[in-house]
Every structure is written in structure tokens, then in C-alpha cells.
Coordinates of C-alpha atoms in Angstrom, one line a residue:
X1 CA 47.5 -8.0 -83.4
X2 CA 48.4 -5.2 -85.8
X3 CA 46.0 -4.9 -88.9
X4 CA 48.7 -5.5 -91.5
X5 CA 49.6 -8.6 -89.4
X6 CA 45.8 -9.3 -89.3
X7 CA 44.7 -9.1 -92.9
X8 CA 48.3 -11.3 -93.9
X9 CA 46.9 -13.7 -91.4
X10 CA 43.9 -13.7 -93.6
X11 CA 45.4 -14.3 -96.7
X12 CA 47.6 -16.7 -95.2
X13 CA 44.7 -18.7 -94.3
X14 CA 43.1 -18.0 -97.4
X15 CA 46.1 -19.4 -100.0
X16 CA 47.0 -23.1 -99.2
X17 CA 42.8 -23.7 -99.1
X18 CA 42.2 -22.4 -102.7
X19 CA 45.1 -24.9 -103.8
X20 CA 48.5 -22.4 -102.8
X21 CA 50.0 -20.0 -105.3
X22 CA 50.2 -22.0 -108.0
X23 CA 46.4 -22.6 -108.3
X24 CA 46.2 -18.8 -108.6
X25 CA 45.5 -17.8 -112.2
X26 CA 43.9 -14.4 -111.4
X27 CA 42.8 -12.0 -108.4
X28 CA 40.5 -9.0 -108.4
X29 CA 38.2 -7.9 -105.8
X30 CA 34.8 -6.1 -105.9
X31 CA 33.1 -4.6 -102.8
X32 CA 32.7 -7.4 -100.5
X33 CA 34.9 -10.2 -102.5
X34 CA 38.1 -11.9 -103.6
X35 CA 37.6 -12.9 -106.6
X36 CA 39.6 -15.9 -108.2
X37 CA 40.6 -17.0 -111.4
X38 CA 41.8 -20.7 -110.1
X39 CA 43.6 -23.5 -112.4
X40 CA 42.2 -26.2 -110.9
X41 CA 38.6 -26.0 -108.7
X42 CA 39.4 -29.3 -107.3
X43 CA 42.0 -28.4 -105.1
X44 CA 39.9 -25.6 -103.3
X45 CA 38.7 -27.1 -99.4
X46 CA 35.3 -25.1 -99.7
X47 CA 34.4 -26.0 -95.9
X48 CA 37.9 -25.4 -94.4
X49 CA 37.5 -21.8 -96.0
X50 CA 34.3 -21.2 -94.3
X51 CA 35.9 -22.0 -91.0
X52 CA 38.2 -19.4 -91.1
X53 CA 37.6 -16.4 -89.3
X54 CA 37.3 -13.6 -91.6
X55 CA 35.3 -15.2 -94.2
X56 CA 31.7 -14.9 -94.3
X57 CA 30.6 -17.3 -97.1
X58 CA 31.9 -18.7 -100.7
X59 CA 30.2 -18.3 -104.0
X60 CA 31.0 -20.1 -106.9
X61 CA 30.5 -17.8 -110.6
X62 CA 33.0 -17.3 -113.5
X63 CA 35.4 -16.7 -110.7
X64 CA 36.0 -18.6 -107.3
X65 CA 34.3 -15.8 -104.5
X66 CA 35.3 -15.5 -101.0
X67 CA 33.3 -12.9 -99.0
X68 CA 35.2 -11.1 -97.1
X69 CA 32.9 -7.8 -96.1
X70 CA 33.6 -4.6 -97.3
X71 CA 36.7 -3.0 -96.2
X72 CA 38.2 -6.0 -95.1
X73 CA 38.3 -7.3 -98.6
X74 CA 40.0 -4.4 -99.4
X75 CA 42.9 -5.1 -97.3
X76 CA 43.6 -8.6 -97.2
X77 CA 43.7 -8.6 -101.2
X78 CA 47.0 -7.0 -101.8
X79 CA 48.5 -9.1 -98.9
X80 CA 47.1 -12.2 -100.5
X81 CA 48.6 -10.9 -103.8
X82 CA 52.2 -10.6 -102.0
X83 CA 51.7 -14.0 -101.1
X84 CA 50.8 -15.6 -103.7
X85 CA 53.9 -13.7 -105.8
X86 CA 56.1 -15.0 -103.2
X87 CA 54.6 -18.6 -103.7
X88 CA 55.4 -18.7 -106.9
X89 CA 59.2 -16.8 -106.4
X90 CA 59.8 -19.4 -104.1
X91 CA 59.0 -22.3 -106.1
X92 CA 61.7 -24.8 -106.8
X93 CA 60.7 -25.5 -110.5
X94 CA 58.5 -24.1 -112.7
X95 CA 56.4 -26.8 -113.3
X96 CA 55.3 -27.3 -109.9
X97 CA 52.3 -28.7 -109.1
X98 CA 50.3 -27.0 -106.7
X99 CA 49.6 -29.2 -103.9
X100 CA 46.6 -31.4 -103.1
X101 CA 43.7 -30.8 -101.6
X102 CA 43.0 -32.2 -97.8
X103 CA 41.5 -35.6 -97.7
X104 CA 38.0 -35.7 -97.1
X105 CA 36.9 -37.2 -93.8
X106 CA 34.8 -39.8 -94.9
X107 CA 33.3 -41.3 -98.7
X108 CA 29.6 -39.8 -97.5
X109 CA 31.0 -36.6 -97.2
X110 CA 32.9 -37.2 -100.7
X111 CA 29.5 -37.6 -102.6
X112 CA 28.5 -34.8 -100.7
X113 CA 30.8 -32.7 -101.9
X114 CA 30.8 -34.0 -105.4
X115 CA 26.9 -33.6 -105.7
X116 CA 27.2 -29.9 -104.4
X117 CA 30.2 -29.0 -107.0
X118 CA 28.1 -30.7 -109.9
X119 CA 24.8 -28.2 -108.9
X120 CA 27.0 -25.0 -108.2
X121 CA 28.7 -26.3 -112.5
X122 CA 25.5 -26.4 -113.6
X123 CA 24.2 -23.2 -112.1
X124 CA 27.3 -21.4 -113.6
X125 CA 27.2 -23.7 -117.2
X126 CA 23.2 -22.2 -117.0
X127 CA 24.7 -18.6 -116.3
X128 CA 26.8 -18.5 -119.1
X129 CA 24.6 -16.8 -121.9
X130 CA 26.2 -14.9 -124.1
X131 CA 23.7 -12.3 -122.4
X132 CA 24.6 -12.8 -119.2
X133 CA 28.6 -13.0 -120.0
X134 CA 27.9 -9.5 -121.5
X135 CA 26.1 -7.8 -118.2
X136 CA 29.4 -9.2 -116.7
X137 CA 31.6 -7.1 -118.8
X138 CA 29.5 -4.5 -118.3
X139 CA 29.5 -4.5 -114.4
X140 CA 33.3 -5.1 -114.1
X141 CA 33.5 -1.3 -116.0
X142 CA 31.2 0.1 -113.3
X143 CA 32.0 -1.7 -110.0
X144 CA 35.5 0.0 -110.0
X145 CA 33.9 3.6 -109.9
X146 CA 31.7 2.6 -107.2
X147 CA 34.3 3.8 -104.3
X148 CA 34.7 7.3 -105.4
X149 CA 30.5 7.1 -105.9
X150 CA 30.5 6.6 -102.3
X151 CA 32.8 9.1 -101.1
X152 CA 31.6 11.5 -103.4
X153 CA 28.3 11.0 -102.0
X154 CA 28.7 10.9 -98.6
X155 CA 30.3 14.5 -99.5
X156 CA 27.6 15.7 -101.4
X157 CA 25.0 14.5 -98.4
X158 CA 27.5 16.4 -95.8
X159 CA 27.4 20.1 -98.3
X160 CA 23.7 19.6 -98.8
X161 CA 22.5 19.4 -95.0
X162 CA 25.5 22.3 -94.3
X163 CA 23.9 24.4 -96.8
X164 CA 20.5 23.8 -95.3
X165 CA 22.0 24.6 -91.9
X166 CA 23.5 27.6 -93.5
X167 CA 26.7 26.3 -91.3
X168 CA 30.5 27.1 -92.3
X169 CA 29.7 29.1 -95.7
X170 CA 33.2 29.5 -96.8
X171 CA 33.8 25.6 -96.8
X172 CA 30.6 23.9 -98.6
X173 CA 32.1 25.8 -102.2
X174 CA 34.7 23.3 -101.2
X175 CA 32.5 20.3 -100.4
X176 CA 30.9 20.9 -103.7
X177 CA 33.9 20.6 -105.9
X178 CA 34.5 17.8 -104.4
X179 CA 31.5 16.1 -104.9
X180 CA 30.9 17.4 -108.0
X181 CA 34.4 16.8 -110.1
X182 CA 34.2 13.3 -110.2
X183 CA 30.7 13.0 -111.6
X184 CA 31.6 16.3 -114.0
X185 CA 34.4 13.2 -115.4
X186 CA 32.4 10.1 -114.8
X187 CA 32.3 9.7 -118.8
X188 CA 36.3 9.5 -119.1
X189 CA 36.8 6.6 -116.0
X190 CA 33.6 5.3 -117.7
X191 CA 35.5 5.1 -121.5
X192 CA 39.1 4.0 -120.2
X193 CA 37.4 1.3 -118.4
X194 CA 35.4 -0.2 -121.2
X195 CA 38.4 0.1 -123.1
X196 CA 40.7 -2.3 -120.9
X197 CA 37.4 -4.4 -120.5
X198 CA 37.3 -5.0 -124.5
X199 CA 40.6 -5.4 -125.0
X200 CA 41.8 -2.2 -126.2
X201 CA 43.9 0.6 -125.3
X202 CA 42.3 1.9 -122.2
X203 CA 43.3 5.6 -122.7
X204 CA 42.3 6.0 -126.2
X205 CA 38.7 4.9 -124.7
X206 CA 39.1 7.8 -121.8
X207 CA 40.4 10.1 -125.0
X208 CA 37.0 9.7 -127.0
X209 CA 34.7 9.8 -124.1
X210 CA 36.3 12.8 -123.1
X211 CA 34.8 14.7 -125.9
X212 CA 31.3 13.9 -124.3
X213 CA 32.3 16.0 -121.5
X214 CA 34.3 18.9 -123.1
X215 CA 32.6 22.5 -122.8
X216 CA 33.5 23.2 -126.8
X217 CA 30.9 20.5 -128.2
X218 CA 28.2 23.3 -127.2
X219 CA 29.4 24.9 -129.9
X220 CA 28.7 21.9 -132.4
X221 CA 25.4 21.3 -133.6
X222 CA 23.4 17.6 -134.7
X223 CA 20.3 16.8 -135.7
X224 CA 19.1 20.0 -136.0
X225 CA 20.4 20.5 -132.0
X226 CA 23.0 22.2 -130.0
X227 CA 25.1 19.4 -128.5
X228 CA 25.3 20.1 -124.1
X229 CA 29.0 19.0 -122.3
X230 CA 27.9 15.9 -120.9
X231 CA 25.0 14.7 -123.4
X232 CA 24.8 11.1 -123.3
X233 CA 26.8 10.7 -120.3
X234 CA 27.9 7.4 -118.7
X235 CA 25.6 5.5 -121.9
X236 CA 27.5 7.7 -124.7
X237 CA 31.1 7.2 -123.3
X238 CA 30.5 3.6 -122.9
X239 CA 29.1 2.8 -126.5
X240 CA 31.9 6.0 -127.7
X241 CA 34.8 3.3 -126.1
X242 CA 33.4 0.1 -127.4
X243 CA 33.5 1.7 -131.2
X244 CA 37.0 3.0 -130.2
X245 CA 37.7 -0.7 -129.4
X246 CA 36.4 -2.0 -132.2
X247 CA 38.4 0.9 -134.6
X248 CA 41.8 0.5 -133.0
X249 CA 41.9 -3.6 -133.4
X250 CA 40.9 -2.9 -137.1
X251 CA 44.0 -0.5 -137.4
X252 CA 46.3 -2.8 -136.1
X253 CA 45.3 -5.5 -138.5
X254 CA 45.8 -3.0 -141.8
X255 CA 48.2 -0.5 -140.7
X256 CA 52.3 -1.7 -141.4
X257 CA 54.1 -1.8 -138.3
X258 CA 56.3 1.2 -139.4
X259 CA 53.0 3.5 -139.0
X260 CA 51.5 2.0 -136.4
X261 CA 52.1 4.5 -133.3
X262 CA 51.3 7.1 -135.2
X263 CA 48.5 6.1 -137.7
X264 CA 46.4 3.8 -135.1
X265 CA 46.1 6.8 -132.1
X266 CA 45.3 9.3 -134.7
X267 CA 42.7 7.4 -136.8
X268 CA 41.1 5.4 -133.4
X269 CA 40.3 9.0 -131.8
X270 CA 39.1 10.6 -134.8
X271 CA 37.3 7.9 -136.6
X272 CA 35.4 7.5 -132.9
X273 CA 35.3 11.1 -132.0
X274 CA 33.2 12.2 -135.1
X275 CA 30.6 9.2 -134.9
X276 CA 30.5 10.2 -131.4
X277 CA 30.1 13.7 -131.9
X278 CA 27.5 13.5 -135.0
X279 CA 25.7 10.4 -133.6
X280 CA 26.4 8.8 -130.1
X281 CA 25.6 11.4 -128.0
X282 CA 22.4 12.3 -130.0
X283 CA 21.1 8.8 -129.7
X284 CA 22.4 8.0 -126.1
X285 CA 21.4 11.1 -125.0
X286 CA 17.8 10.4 -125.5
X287 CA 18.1 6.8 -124.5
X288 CA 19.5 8.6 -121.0
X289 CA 16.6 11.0 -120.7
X290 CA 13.9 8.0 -121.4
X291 CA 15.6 6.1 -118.7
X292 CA 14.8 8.6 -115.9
X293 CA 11.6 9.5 -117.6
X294 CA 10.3 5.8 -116.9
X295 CA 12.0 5.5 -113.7
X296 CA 10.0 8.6 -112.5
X297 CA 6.5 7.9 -114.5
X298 CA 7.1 4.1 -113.1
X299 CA 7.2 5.2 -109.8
X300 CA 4.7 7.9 -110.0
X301 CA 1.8 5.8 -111.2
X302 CA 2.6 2.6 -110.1
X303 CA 4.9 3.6 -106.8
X304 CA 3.8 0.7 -104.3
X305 CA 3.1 -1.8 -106.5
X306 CA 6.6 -1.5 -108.4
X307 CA 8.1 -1.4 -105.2
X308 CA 7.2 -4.6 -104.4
X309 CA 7.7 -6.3 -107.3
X310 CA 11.3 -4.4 -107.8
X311 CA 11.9 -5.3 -103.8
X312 CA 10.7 -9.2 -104.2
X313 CA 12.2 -9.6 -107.3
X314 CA 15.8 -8.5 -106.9
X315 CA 17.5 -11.4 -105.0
X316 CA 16.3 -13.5 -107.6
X317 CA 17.9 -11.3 -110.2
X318 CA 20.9 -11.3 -108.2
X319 CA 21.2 -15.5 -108.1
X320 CA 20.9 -15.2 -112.1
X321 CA 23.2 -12.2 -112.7
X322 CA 20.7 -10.5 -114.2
X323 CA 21.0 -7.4 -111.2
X324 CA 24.2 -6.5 -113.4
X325 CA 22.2 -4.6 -116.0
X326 CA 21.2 -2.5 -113.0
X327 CA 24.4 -1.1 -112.7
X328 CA 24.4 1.7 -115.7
X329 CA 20.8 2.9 -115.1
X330 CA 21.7 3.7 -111.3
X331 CA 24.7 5.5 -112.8
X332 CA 22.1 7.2 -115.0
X333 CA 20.2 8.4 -113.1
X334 CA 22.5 9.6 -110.4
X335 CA 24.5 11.6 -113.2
X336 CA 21.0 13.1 -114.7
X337 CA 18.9 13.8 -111.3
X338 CA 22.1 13.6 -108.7
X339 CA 20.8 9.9 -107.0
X340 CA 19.0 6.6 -108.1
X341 CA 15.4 6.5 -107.3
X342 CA 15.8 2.2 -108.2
X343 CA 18.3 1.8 -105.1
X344 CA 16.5 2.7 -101.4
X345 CA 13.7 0.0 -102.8
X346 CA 16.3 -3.0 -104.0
X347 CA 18.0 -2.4 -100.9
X348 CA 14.7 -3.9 -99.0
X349 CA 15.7 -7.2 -101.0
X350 CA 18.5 -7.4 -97.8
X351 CA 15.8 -6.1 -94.8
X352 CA 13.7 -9.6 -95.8
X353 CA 16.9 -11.4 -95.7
X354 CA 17.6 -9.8 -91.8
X355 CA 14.3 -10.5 -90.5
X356 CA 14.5 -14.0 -92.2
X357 CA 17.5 -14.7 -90.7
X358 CA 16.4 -13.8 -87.0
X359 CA 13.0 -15.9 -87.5
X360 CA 15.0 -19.0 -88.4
X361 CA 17.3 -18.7 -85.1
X362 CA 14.2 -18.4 -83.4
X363 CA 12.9 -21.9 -85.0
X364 CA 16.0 -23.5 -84.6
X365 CA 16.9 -23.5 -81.0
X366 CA 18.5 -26.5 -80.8
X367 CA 20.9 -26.1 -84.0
X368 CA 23.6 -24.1 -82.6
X369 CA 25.8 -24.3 -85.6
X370 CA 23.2 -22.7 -87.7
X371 CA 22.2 -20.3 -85.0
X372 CA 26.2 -19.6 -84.5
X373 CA 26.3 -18.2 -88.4
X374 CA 23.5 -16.0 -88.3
X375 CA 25.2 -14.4 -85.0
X376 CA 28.0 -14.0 -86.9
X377 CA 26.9 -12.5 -90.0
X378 CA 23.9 -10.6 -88.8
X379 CA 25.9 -7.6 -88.1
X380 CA 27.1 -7.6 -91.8
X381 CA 23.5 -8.4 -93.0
X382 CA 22.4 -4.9 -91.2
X383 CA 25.1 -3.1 -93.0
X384 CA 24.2 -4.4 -96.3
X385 CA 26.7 -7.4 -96.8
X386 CA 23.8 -10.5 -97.6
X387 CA 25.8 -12.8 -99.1
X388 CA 26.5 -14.8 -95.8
X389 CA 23.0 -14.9 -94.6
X390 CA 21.7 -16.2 -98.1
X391 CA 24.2 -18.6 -98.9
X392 CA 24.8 -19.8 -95.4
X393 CA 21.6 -19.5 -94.3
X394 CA 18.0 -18.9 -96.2
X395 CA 19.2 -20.5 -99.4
X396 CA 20.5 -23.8 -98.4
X397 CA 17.1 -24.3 -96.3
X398 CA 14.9 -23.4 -99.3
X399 CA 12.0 -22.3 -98.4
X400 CA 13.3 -19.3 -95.9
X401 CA 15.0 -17.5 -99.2
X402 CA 11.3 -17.1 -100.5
X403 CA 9.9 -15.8 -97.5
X404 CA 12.9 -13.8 -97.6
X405 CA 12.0 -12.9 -101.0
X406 CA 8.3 -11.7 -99.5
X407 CA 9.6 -9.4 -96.6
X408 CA 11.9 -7.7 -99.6
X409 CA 8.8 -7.1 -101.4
X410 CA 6.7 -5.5 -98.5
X411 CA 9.3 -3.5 -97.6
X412 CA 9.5 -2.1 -101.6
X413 CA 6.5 -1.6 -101.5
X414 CA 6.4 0.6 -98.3
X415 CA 9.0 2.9 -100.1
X416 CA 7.4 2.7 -104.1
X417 CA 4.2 4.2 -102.0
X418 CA 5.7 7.3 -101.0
X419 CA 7.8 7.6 -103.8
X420 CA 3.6 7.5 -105.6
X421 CA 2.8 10.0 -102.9
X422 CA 5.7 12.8 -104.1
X423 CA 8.4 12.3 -101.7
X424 CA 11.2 10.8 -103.6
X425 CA 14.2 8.5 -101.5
X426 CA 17.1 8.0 -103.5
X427 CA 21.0 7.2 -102.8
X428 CA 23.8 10.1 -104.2
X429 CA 26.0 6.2 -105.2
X430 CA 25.5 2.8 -105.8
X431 CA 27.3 -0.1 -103.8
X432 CA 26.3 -0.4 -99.8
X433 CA 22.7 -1.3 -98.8
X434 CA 21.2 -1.5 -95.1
X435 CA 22.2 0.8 -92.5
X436 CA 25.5 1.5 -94.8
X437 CA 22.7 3.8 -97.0
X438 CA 22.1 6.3 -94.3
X439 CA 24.6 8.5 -95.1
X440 CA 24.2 8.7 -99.2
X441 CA 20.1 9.3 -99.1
X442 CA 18.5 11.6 -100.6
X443 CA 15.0 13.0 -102.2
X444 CA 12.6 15.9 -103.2
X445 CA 12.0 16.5 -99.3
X446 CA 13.8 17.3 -96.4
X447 CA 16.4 14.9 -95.1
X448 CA 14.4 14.2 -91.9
X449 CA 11.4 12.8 -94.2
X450 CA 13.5 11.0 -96.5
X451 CA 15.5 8.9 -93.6
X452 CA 12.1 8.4 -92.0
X453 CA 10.4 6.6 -95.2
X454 CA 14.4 4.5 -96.1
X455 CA 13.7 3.5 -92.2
X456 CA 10.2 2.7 -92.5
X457 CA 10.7 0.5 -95.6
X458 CA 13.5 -1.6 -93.6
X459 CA 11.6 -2.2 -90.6
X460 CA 8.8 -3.2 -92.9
X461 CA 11.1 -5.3 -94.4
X462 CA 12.5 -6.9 -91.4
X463 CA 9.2 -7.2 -89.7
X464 CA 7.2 -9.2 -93.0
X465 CA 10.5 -10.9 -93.0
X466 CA 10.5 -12.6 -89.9
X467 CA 6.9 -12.8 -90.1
X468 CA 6.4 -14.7 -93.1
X469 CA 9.5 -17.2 -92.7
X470 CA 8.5 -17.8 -88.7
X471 CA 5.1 -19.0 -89.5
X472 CA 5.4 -20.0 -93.2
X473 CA 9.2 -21.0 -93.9
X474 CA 9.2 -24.2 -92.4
X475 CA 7.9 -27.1 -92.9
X476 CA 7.3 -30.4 -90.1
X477 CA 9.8 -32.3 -91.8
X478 CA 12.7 -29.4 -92.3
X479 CA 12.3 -28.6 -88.8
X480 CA 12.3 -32.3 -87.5
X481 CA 15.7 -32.5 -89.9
X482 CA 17.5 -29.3 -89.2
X483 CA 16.3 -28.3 -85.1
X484 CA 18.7 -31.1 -83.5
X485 CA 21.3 -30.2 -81.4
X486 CA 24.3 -30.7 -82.7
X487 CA 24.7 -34.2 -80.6
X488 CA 22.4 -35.7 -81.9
X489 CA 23.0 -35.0 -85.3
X490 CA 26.6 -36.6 -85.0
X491 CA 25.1 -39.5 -83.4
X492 CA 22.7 -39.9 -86.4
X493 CA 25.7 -39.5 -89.3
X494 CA 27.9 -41.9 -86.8
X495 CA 25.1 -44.2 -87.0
X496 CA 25.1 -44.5 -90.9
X497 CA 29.0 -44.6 -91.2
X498 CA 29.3 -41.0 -92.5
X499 CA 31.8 -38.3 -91.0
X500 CA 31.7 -36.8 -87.3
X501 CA 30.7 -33.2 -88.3
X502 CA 27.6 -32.8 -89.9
X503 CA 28.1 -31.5 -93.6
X504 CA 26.6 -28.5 -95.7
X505 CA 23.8 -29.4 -97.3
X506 CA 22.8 -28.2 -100.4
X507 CA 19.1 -26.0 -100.6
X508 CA 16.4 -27.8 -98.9
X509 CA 13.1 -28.9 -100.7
X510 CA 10.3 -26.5 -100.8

């Protein structure tokens, strides 16, 4: 099957189970998922999605998730947008309703479903924090950078070992433009993003953090001090567009109509560009240094055991949104020392999560359906992708997400130590994990060192990982209930009137 042909297939699968076109009320997609903005969340058939193919898991937040992978998720998202367009062309009035969900199989499996869509409400109700809403706004400015992070990265990692080499000479100026322009602008995507995020005119925000980055503020001098192109960086141009935001909706409120065009441009730019210039970039410049100041002293003095809290502590972050706020410091630090110290160590969060995964197929020989989804999404798990193995996996049977948690932590810790020791591992961008980091490392060694230690801290990782959830993540009675074969778990549901296929259960007790 072609690949267009292939990812329209997927998104043809994908529509009628989230409730058909009419359902649709928005569609975005981050790194690994489609992300849905759905009418009604009771039309969605959660389990028949699972069941198809290409997706690797669901998750439920302020929008309807389906994990697709990276790449893949790229592809099927503009198909699925073509569909759901022509969904809604083709309907034969406009009021419509969308059409109803499949029949469940049984009243059991009803309650079932009902119980599990009242604890994911609550976990998103709990979520919702004004706090929390904000990290959101704050990630959906970043995550749409993160592709050109990558690619500029990978190109930075390919001119830095060709300089080393001292291989093709007359190319690597080339490389480093490359690598190098985007980050030289990272303030201006950074501004008209936060701009369209706030609701305001998205290239007014790119106009006023431009002046972060242009050469001629060397020229100006605050508090006492020169100004530098690029003072405050990714920080300044964000807080530079928000007050941008905030200016322009006050212009349109006062200014007549008549004056508008010209009036609310002219006084949004320059109103914003002097506080900027005479304030923001002062204040967020120091705010940036202090950032990679404490990232460095914190991993200088307390390298192994800040590894393995970071490393323990970051799938938990990432089940209460809290990771989001991670997001600008990496971007930080990757503009002020070229990569992100935090990243290599979080990333062992998703090694604990591998090796978890392998010791529960191991203790589950009989249970072939849960056996059959770690096989499946082990590959992704490798490359960085953990949403399938938590949420169809270590999470529903409780107790394997913490030992999860522990293999994260060891195998933080194993990289926080050499970062203690002077050999620094950090990633050029932000956004894959796994083996998918490989290509973006970097440190204050040689390349060979710094892929040794990344290495070392996964198969640490892996190896406390399967360890701790083979010998401590399951108790007699979650084994007795979940290593059945498949049979005889049918057999058991038959025998209390419930439905023919065993259903998902929601997390396990601890």
C-alpha cells in the first residue's frame, strides 16, 4: 500500500471512532499525537481506537489524544483533516447530528467504561489549575519549534564531529549557518507564537521580539549596561509578546475604528519595544543567566543525587503536567550553552519504563494480550515514544509504573554522577528521548565519552528497571488476576454474565 493510501487509511479509521466529522471541533498535533478538540466525549469508542493498527494508546487531557508515534502523526493529520472537511461538505444539513457511538457489548462492560471516563474527568477536572492551564499555553508556544530544534541539531552534531575530523572544510561554514540561523532567530518564532497563543496579532509579537535579537541594541545602554543582540533570549521575547498582547487588545478597545490600522501597529510595537528595550531584556536577561548558573552549580555539587531525583521524578511530572514548565529552561539553556544539561537525565524516566515493560512480559507468560502490547510498542518505547507502554501497560497495573519510576531514577543518577565528575551530556534540541537522542548529544568531552555515559545511564535504566518491577512489581494477588491465559479469563467474565473479551482495567491497587 502506498503511504498516502496508508496514513488516509489511518485517518479513516481514526474518524467514525471519535464520533465522524461532526464531533470534530478542533485538530492539532504535537510530536507523537492528534490532538482533539471533540463536541461530544461520549461518542468516542476508546477500545475500538486502540484496536486499530497504527495507534499506540489514548490519553485523555484538555484535548482527546491519540498516539500515533512520531512521524506517523505527522502524516495522517492532514489526511484526517481532509476528511473530516469533507465530512462536513458532505453533510446533508447543517444541523446534523454526528452519529452514535457503537453499542457496548454487555451492561458490565458499560460500568466499566463509565467508571474509567469518570476517573480520567476527574484527573483532567484536578489538572485544570489555573497554574497548570498556564504551563499549557506555555508549551503549545514551544512544542511547534521543536522540529527545526531537531534538525538544527542533528546539523550542528554532523559540523561538530566534521570539524573534529577536520573532514570536507569548505562545507562545515555551510553546516554552521545552518545550524546556527534558526537559534540566531529563536526569539522572533518565540514572540509570533505567544502572540497567536494570547490572542493577539501574531506578527506584531515576532515584530517586538525581533528587537531582542537586532545587532543595533548594542548600541543602547540600561541600567548602567550595554545591551548584547540576543539578551534575554527565548525568556525576554516571550514576556516582550505577552505585553505586546496585552497593549494591542487595549488599543483596540480606545482607538476609533477610522485609526485603527494605523494607530494600533504603531503604538503596540513601540509602547512594547521601549519597555522591552529599557527593561525586559535587563530583567530576563539575568533571570536567563541564573537559570544555567543553577543548572550547572545543581549538577556540579549535587550531580548523582539530582539525577536521580530529576530521573525518578519526571514521569510523575509528566501525569500532572507539571513537565510543561520544563520546556523554556531546555530552550534556555540550549540558546545560552548550545544543549540542555536537564534532558539526557529526564530521558532515563523512559529506560525504567523499557526495562519495566520487558520484566512484566517475563511475569506474565500466560497473558498474551498484555504480552502482545508490549511487543508492539517496545520498539517505540526504545526510540523514546512512552506513552503506549505507560498507559497500556505499567500504569493500569499500578505498581509496575513505580518500579518504573525507580529504574528512571538509577539511571539519572548514573548520568547526574558524571555530569558531578566534569563530563557534561547534554542534547543540541528538545523533543525525542531513547535511542532517538543519539544523534543530538553533546558535552564538554569528546563525542565518544559523551555517547558512552547517555548509554550507560540507559542500560542502567533498563537494567534497575526490569530488576525492580520483576522481583518487586507484583504482588500474589495481581499476578493470580492478570497471568491467565486469555481462555480462561473469558471463561471467568462468561461465568458472571459480563462480555466475551476481557476489558481494560483501570490502574491496579498498589
Amino acid at each position: 500500500m502506498a503511504t498516502e493510501d496508508k496514513n488516509r487509511a489511518t485517518a479513516a479509521a481514526i474518524l467514525p471512532l471519535v464520533g465522524g466529522a461532526a464531533n470534530i471541533g478542533s485538530i492539532a498535533h504535537c510530536m507523537t499525537r492528534l490532538r482533539l478538540g471533540l463536541h461530544d466525549r461520549s461518542l468516542v469508542d476508546d477500545e475500538a481506537l486502540k484496536a486499530v493498527p497504527a495507534v499506540m494508546g489514548v490519553v485523555e487531557d484538555d484535548t482527546y489524544q491519540i498516539v500515533l508515534g512520531p512521524g506517523t502523526v505527522a502524516r495522517v493529520t492532514p489526511e484526517f483533516e481532509r476528511l473530516v472537511e469533507e465530512g462536513r461538505a458532505a453533510a446533508t444539513a447543517p444541523g446534523e447530528a454526528a452519529p452514535p457511538a457503537p453499542a457496548s457489548a454487555s451492561a458490565s462492560a458499560d460500568e466499566l467504561a463509565a467508571q474509567g471516563a469518570a476517573m480520567k474527568a476527574a484527573r483532567k477536572a484536578k489538572n485544570a489549575t489555573p497554574f497548570k492551564l498556564f504551563l499549557r499555553r506555555i508549551a503549545n508556544i514551544f512544542v511547534p519549534l521543536i522540529p527545526a530544534l531537531i534538525g538544527c541539531g542533528i546539523i550542528a552534531g554532523l559540523n561538530g564531529l566534521l570539524v573534529n575530523l577536520g573532514w570536507l572544510t569548505s562545507v562545515t561554514p555551510a553546516l554552521a549557518a545552518m545550524a546556527s540561523g534558526f537559534m540566531a532567530l529563536i526569539a522572533v518564532f518565540v514572540g509570533y507564537n505567544t502572540a497567536k497563543e494570547f490572542g493577539g496579532t501574531p506578527i506584531l509579537g515576532g515584530a517586538v521580539a525581533a528587537i531582542i535579537v537586532f545587532p543595533g541594541v548594542a548600541n543602547i545602554e540600561a541600567f548602567g549596561q550595554k545591551l548584547a543582540p540576543g539578551q534575554g533570549g527565548v525568556l525576554g521575547a516571550l514576556g516582550a509578546a505577552v505585553l505586546a498582547v496585552y497593549v494591542e487588545k487595549w488599543c483596540r478597545r480606545w482607538v476609533p475604528e477610522a485609526l485603527d490600522v494605523l494607530v494600533t501597529p504603531t503604538l503596540t510595537v513601540l509602547l512594547s519595544g521601549l519597555v522591552t528595550i529599557f527593561g525586559l531584556m535587563y530583567v530576563a536577561g539575568e533571570i536567563s543567566t541564573a537559570i544555567g548558573t543553577f543548572a550547572d552549580w545543581l549538577l556540579s555539587n549535587g550531580g548523582a543525587g539530582a539525577g536521580f531525583v530529576l530521573g525518578g521524578l519526571f514521569l510523575p511530572l509528566v501525569m500532572l503536567g507539571l513537565h510543561q514548565a520544563l520546556i523554556p529552561i531546555h530552550t534556555t539553556l540550549i540558546e545560552q550553552q548550545g544543549y540542555t544539561v536537564l534532558l539526557p537525565i529526564l530521558a532515563m524516566a523512559g529506560a525504567g519504563q523499557v526495562g519495566a515493560a520487558v520484566a512484566v512480559y517475563f511475569r506474565l507468560p500466560r497473558n498474551q494480550s498484555i504480552r502482545r502490547t508490549i511487543r508492539s510498542a517496545l520498539p517505540a518505547g526504545l526510540l523514546g515514544v512512552g506513552e503506549p507502554l505507560i498507559y497500556g501497560v505499567s500504569l493500569p497495573l499500578g505498581r509496575p509504573f513505580i518500579t518504573a519510576c525507580v529504574g528512571g531514577a538509577f539511571g539519572g543518577g548514573f548520568v547526574g554522577l558524571f555530569n558531578q565528575l566534569g563530563d557534561k551530556v547534554g542534547s543540541t534540541a528538545i523533543g525525542p528521548s531513547g535511542w532517538a537522542l543519539f544523534p543530538l548529544l553533546d558535552g564538554n568531552r569528546g563525542l565518544g565519552t559523551t555517547v558512552a555515559i547517555y548509554a550507560g545511564g540507559l542500560l542502567a535504566g533498563y537494567l534497575t528497571g526490569f530488576l525492580a518491577t520483576y522481583f518487586f512489581g507484583f504482588s500474589k494477588d495481581l499476578l493470580a488476576e492478570f497471568d491467565v491465559t486469555q481462555e480462561r479469563a473469558e471463561s471467568a467474565v462468561a461465568a458472571t454474565g459480563g462480555p466475551t473479551s476481557p476489558p481494560t482495567k483501570e490502574p491496579a491497587g498498589v
